[in-house]
Coordinates of C-alpha atoms in Angstrom, one line a residue:
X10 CA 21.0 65.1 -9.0
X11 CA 23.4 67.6 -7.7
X12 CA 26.0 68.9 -10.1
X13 CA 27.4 66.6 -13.1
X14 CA 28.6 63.4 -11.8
X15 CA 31.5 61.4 -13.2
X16 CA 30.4 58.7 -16.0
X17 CA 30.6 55.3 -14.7
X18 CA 32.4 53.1 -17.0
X19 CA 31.3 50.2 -18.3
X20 CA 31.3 46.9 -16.0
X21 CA 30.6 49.5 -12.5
X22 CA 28.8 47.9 -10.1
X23 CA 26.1 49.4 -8.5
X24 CA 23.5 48.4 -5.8
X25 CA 19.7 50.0 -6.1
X26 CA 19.2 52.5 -3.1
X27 CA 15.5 52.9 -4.1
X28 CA 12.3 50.8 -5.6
X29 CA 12.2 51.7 -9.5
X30 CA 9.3 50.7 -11.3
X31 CA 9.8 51.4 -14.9
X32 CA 7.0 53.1 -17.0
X33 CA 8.9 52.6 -20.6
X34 CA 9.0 49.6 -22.3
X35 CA 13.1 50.1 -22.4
X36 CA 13.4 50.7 -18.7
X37 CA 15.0 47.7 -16.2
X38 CA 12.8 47.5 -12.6
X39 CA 14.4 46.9 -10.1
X40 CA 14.2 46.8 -5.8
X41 CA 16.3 48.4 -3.4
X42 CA 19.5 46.5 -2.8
X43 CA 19.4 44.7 -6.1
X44 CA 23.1 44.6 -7.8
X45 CA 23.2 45.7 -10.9
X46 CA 26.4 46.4 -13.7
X47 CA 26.4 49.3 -15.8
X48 CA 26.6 48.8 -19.7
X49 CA 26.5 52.4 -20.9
X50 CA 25.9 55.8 -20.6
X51 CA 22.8 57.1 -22.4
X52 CA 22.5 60.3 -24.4
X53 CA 21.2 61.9 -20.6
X54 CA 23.8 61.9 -18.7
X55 CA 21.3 60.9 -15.8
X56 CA 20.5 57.5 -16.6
X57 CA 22.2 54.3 -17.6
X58 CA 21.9 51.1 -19.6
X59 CA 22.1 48.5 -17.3
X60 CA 21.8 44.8 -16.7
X61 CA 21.0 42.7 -13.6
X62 CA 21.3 39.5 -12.0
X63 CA 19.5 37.8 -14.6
X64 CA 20.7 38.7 -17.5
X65 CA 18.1 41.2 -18.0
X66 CA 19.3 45.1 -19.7
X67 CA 17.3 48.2 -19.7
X68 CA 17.5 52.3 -18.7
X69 CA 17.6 53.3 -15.0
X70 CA 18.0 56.2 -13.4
X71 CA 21.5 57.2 -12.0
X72 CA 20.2 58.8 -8.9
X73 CA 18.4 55.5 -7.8
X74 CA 21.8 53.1 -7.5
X75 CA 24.9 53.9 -5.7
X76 CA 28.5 52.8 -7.1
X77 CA 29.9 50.3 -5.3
X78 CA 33.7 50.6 -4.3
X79 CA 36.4 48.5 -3.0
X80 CA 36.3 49.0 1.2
X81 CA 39.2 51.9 1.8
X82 CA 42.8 49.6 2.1
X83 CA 44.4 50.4 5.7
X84 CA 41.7 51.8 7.9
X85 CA 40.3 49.3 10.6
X86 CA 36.9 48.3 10.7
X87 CA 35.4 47.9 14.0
X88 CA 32.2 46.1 15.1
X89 CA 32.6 48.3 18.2
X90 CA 34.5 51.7 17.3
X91 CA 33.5 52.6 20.7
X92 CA 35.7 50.3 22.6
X93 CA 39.0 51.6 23.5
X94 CA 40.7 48.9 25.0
X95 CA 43.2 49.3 28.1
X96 CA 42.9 53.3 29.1
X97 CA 42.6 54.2 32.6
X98 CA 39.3 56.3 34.2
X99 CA 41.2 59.4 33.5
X100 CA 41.6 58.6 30.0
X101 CA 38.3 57.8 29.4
X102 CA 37.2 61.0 30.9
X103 CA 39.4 63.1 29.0
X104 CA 38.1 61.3 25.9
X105 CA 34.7 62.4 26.6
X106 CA 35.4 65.9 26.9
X107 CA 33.4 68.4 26.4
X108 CA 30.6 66.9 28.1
X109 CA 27.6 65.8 26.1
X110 CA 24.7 63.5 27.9
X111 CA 24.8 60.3 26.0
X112 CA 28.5 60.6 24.8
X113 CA 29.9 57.1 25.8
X114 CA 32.6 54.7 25.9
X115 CA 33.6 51.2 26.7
X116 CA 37.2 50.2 28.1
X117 CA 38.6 47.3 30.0
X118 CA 38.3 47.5 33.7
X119 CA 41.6 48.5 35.6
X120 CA 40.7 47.5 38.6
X121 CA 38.6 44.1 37.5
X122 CA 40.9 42.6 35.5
X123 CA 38.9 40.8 32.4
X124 CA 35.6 42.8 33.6
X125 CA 34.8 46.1 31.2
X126 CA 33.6 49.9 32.2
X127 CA 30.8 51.9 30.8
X128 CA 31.9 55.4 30.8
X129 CA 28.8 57.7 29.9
X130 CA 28.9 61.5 30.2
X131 CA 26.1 63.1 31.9
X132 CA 24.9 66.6 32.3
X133 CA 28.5 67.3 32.9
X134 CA 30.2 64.8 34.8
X135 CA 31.2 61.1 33.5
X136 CA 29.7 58.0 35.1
X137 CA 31.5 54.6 34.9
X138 CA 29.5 51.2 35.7
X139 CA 31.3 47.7 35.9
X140 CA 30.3 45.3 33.5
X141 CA 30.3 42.2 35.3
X142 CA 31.6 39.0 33.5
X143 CA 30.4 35.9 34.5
X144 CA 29.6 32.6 33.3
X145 CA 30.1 33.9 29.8
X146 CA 27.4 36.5 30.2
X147 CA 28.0 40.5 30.8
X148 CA 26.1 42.8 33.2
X149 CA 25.8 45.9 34.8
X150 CA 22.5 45.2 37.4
X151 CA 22.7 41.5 37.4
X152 CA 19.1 42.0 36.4
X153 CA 19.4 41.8 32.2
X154 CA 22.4 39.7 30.8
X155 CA 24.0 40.1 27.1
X156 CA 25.9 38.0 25.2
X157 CA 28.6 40.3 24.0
X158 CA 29.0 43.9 24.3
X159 CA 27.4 44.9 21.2
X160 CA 24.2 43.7 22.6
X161 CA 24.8 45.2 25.9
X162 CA 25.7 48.8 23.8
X163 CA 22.4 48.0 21.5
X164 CA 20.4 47.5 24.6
X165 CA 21.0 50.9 26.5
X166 CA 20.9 52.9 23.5
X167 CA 17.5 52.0 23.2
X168 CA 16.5 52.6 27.1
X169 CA 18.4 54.0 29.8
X170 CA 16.9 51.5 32.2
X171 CA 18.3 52.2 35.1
X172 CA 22.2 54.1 34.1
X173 CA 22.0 58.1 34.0
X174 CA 20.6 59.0 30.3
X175 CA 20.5 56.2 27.6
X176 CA 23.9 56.0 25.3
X177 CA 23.0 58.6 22.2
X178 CA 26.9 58.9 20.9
X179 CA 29.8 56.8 20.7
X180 CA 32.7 58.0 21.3
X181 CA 35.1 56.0 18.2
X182 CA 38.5 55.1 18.9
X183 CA 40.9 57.0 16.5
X184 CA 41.8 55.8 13.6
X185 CA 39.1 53.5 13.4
X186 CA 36.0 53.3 11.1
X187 CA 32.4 51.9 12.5
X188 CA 32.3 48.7 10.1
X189 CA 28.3 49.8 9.1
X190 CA 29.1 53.4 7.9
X191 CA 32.1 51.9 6.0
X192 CA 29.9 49.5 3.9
X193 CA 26.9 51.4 3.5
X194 CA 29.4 54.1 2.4
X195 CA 30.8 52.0 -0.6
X196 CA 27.3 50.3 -1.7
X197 CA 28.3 46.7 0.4
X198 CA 25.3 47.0 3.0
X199 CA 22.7 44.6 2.7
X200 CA 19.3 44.6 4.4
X201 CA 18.8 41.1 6.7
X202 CA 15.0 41.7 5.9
X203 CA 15.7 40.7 2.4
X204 CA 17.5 37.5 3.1
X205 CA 15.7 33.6 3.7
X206 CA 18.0 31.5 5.5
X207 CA 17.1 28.1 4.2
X208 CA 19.4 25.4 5.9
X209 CA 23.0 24.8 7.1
X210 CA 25.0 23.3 4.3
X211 CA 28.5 23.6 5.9
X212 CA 31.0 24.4 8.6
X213 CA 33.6 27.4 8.0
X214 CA 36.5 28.4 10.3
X215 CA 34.5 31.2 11.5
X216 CA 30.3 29.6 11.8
X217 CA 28.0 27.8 9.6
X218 CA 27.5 28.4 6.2
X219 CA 23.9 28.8 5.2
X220 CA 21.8 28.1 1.9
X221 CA 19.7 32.0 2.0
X222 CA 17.3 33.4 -0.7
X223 CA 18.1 36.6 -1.9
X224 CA 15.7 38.4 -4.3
X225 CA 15.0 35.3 -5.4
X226 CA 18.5 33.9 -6.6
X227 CA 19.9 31.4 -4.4
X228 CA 22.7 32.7 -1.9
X229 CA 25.6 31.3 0.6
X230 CA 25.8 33.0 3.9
X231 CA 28.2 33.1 6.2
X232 CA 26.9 33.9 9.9
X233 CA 29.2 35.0 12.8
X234 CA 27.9 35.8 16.3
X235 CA 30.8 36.1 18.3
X236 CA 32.4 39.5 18.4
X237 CA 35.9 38.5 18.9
X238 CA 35.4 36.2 15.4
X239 CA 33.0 38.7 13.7
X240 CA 36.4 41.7 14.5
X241 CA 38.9 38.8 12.3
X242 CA 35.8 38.1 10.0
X243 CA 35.5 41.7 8.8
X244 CA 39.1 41.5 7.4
X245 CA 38.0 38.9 5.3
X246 CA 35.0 41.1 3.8
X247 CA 37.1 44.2 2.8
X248 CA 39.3 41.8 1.3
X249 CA 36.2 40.5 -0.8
X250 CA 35.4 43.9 -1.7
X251 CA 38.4 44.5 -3.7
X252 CA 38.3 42.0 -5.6
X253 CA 36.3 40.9 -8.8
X254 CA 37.1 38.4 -11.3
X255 CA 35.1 35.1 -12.8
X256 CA 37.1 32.4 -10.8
X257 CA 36.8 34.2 -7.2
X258 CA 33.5 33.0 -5.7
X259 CA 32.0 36.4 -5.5
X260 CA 30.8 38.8 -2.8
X261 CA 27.2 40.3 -2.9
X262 CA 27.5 42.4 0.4
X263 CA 27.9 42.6 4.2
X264 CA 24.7 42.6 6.9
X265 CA 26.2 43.8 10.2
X266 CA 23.3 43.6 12.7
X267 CA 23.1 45.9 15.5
X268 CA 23.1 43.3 17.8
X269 CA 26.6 41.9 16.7
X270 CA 26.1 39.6 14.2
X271 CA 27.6 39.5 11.1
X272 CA 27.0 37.6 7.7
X273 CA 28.7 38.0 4.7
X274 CA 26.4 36.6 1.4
X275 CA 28.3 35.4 -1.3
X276 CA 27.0 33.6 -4.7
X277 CA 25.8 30.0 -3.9
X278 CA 28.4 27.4 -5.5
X279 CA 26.2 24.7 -6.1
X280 CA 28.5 21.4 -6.3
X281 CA 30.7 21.8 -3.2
X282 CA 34.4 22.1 -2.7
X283 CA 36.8 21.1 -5.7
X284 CA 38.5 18.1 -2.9
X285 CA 34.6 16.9 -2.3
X286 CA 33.9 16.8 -6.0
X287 CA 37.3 15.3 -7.0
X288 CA 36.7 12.5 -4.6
X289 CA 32.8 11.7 -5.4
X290 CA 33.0 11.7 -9.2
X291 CA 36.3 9.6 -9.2
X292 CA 38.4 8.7 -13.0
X293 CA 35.1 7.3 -14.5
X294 CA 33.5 10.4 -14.4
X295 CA 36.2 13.2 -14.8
X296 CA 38.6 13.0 -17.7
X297 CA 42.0 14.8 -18.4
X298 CA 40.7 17.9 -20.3
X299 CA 38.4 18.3 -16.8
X300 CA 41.0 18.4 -14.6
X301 CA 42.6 21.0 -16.8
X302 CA 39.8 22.7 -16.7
X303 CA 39.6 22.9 -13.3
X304 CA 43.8 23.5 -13.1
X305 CA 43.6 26.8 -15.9
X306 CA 40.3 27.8 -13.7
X307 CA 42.2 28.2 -10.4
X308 CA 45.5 29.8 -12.1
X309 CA 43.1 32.8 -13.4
X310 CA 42.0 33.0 -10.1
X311 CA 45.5 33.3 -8.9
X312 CA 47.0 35.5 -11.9
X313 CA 44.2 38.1 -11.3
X314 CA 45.5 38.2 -7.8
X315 CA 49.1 38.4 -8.2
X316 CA 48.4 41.2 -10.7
X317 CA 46.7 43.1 -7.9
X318 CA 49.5 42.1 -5.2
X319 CA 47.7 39.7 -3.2
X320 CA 48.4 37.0 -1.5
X321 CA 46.0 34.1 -1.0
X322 CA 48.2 32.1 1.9
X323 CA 45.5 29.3 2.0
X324 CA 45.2 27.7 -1.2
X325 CA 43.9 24.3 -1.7
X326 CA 41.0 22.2 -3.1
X327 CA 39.1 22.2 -0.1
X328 CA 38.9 26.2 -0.5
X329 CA 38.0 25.9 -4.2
X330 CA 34.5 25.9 -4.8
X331 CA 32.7 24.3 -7.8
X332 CA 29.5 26.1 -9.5
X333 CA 26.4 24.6 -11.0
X334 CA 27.6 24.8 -14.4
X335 CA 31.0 23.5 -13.4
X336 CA 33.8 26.3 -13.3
X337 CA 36.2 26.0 -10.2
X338 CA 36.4 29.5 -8.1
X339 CA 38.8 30.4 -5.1
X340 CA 37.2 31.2 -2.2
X341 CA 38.0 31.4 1.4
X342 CA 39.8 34.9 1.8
X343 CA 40.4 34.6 5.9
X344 CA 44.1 34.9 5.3
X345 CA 44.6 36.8 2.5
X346 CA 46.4 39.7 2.8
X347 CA 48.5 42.6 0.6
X348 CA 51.8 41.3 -0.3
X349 CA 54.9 41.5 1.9
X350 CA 52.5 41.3 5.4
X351 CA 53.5 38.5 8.0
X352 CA 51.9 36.5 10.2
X353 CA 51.3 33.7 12.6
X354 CA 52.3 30.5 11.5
X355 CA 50.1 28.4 14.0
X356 CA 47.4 27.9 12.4
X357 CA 48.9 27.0 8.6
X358 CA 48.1 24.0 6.7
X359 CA 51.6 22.0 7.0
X360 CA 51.5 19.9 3.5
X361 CA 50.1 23.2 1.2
X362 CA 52.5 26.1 2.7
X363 CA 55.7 26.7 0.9
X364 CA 58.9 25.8 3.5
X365 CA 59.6 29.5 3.6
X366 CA 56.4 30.7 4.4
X367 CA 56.7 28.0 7.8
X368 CA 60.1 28.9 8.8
X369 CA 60.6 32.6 8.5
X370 CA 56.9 33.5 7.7
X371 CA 57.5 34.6 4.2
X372 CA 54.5 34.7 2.1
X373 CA 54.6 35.9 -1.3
X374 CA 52.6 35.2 -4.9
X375 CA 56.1 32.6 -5.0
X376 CA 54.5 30.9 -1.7
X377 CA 50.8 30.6 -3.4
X378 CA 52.7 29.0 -6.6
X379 CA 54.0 26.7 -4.0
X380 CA 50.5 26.0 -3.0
X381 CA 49.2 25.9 -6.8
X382 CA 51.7 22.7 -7.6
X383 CA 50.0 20.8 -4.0
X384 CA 46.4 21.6 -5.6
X385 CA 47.3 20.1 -8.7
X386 CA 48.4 17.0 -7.3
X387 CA 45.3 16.9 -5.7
X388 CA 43.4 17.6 -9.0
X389 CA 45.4 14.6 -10.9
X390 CA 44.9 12.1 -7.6
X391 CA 41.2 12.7 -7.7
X392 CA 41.8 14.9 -4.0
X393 CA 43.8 12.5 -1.8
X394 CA 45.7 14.1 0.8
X395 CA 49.3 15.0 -0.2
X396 CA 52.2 13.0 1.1
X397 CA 50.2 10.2 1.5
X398 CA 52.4 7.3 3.8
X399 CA 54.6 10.0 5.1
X400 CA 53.5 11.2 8.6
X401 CA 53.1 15.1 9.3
X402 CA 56.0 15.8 11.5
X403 CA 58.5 14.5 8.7
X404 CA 56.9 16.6 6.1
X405 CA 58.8 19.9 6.6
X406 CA 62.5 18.2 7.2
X407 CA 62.2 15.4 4.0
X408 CA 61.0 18.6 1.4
X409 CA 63.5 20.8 3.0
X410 CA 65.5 18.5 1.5
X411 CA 64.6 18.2 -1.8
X412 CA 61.7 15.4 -1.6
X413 CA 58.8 15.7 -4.3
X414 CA 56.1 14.0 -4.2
X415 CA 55.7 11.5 -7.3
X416 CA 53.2 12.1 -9.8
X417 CA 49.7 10.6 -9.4
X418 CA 48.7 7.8 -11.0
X419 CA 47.4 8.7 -14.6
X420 CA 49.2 12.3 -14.6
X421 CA 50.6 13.4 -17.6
X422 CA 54.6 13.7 -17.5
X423 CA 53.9 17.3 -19.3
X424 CA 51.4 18.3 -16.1
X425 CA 54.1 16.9 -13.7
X426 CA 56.8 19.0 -14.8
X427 CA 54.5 21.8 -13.6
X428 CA 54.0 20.5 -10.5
X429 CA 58.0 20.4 -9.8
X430 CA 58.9 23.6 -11.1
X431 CA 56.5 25.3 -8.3
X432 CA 58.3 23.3 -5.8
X433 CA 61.5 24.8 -6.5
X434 CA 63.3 25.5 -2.7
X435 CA 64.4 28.8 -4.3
X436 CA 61.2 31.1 -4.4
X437 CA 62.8 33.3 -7.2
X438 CA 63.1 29.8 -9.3
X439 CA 59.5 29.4 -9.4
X440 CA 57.3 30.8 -12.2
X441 CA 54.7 33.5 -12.0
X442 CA 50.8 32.1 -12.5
X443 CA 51.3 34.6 -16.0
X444 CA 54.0 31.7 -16.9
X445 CA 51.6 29.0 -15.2
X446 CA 48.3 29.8 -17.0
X447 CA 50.7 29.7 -20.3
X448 CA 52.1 27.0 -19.8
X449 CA 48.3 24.9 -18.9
X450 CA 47.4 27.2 -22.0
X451 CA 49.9 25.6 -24.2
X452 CA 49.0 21.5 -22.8
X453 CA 45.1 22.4 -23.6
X454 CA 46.2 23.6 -27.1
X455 CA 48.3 21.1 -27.9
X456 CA 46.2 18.1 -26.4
X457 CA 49.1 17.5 -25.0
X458 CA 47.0 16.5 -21.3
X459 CA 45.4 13.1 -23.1

């Protein structure tokens, strides 16, 4: 190893970069791209106590695992950090300056309007071929068709077949960050090699979710192929890379395939969404301390990430996931952003989002509290749909104001309360989750949920 390296506290992730095949009895074997946490420095400074997936501890070596890190906040990850958008030919040109065969880049097409240009240099002077758009398919000869541009770029890196020199070298737009180097860089990479897809067990905004194999432990997947998706979709991952705590469904890395396809592997939650489960078990099954359970679950969740100033936007039981052994996790980060960022309100669940966060797109940790007090009422009605009787379009105007929705059937007074205080019209009137969790806290303690 070169030089001393920092000790890595305990808890650090890391993923294996190597094969290690222990020869001690005390050493932990592992294969490349296994995730394993760190549970102490030994007396060598060059190798750690660690455990894995399993449960399983031993010694490995520090210079076989790399530390994983959050993704860097505020740069922007690109699928294609060779596409520079609108410049003219002359831009483009000066761009690739000095000349270097191979040196490329990919704008829009001024004079085609929704066509793209292939700018190459070569041996001095810069070429620029159309790529034709038609019937969903792109093409420069009208010979070999791609799906997207990243297949088109993969293609002619591979073989010049038929332009001046194959493409060696993008040319990245500033400021942005090729989406592969970034993950690899903080330990996120995984190899699609090493992943089984097994079957389609559900739809998300983005593409199917998939059952996979991964080393052995079961896995969800989440597969993108279009690039315009996969672009929104890598927002999502950096998120996830940021974040760690026992009631967030967890990340276990990022496959971006050369081709354009992205998937990003997650643990598998083996009983479904929280509304799904709610609705198949029913009051015979599920009893009060359950659904508190399942209530102090989520409100971790959410206290872990106001304390680290972010905001969910999307909360509900549909994008609460249930594990095997039956704890509730929030999942579904495709709108979760830092604190104080806006954004478009087209696309937002009506009956969860706070009225502030729909009129002057205002979302805060006050907005997700909001959303916490519509997820409980879901948890006490076994997950019917809130307002039920009152169609969508009066929603908004009849809580604006003042309407709340009555307690389920069943709920406890004391759980009720809760509900109303995070419906408070005044944002600042609402509590914290910190004040939440206590408060759920104090009803579990005191039995007070029977």
């Amino acid at each position: 190893m070169s030089g001393v390296q920092a000790v890595w506290p305990s808890g650090t992730e890391c993923i294996a970069k190597y094969n290690f095949h222990g020869t001690a009895d005390q050493d932990l074997s592992f294969s490349k791209g296994d995730v394993l946490t760190i549970i102490s420095v030994t007396k060598d400074p060059n190798w750690y106590k660690a455990r894995n997936k399993v449960g399983r501890e031993g010694i490995i070596p520090a210079n076989y695992v790399q530390k994983r890190e959050g993704v860097k906040a505020g740069i922007k990850l690109s699928l294609m950090p060779w596409f520079h958008g609108k410049i003219t030919r002359e831009q483009a040109e000066r761009l690739l300056y000095p000349p270097e065969t191979g040196l490329f880049l990919v704008r829009e097409s001024t004079n085609y309007p929704g066509d793209y240009t292939l700018c190459v240099s070569c041996e001095g002077k810069v070429e620029h071929y159309r790529i034709i758009y038609s019937s969903s398919k792109l093409s420069i000869d009208e010979e070999v068709y791609f799906e997207n541009l990243m297949q088109l770029v993969e293609h002619y890196t591979s073989d010049a077949d038929g332009l001046c020199t194959r493409l060696i070298k993008p040319k990245v737009m500033e400021g942005t960050v090729a989406a592969q180097d970034e993950f690899s860089r903080s330990g996120w990479s995984l190899n699609m090699k090493e992943l089984k897809l097994l079957q389609t067990i559900g739809k998300g905004e983005f593409g199917d979710v998939m059952l996979g194999d991964y080393h052995g432990n079961k896995v969800a997947v989440k597969g993108i192929k279009n690039d315009a998706t996969a672009q929104a979709f890598l927002a999502e991952a950096s998120v996830m890379t940021q974040l760690r705590h026992s009631n967030l469904v967890q990340m276990l890395g990022v496959i971006v395939e050369e081709k354009g396809g992205l998937y990003i592997v997650t643990e598998y939650m083996a009983k479904g969404s929280l509304v799904d489960y709610l609705r198949s078990r029913g009051r015979s099954v599920l009893g009060g301390d359950c659904l508190l359970k399942f209530s102090l679950d989520v409100c971790e969740a959410m206290e872990y990430l106001e304390a680290n100033n972010f905001v969910h936007r999307d909360l509900a039981a549909r994008n609460v996931l249930v594990s095997e052994d039956n704890i509730a996790k929030v999942s579904d980060f495709g709108l979760t952003k830092e604190a104080s960022s806006t954004q478009d309100t087209g696309k937002l669940p009506v009956k969860w989002t706070a009225p502030e966060a729909l009129r002057e797109k205002k979302f805060s940790t006050k907005s997700d509290v909001w959303s916490f007090g519509i997820l409980l009422w879901e948890i006490y009605s076994f997950g019917r749909v809130p307002y039920p009787r009152i169609p969508l379009k009066d929603v908004v105007p009849r809580v604006e104001k003042g309407y709340k929705m009555e307690a389920p059937d069943g709920c406890p007074q004391i759980v009720y309360e809760v509900m109303k205080k995070c419906w408070n019209l005044d944002p600042t009137h609402r509590p914290s989750f910190l004040q939440l969790r206590e408060q759920l806290e104090h009803i579990k303690a005191s039995e007070l949920y029977l």
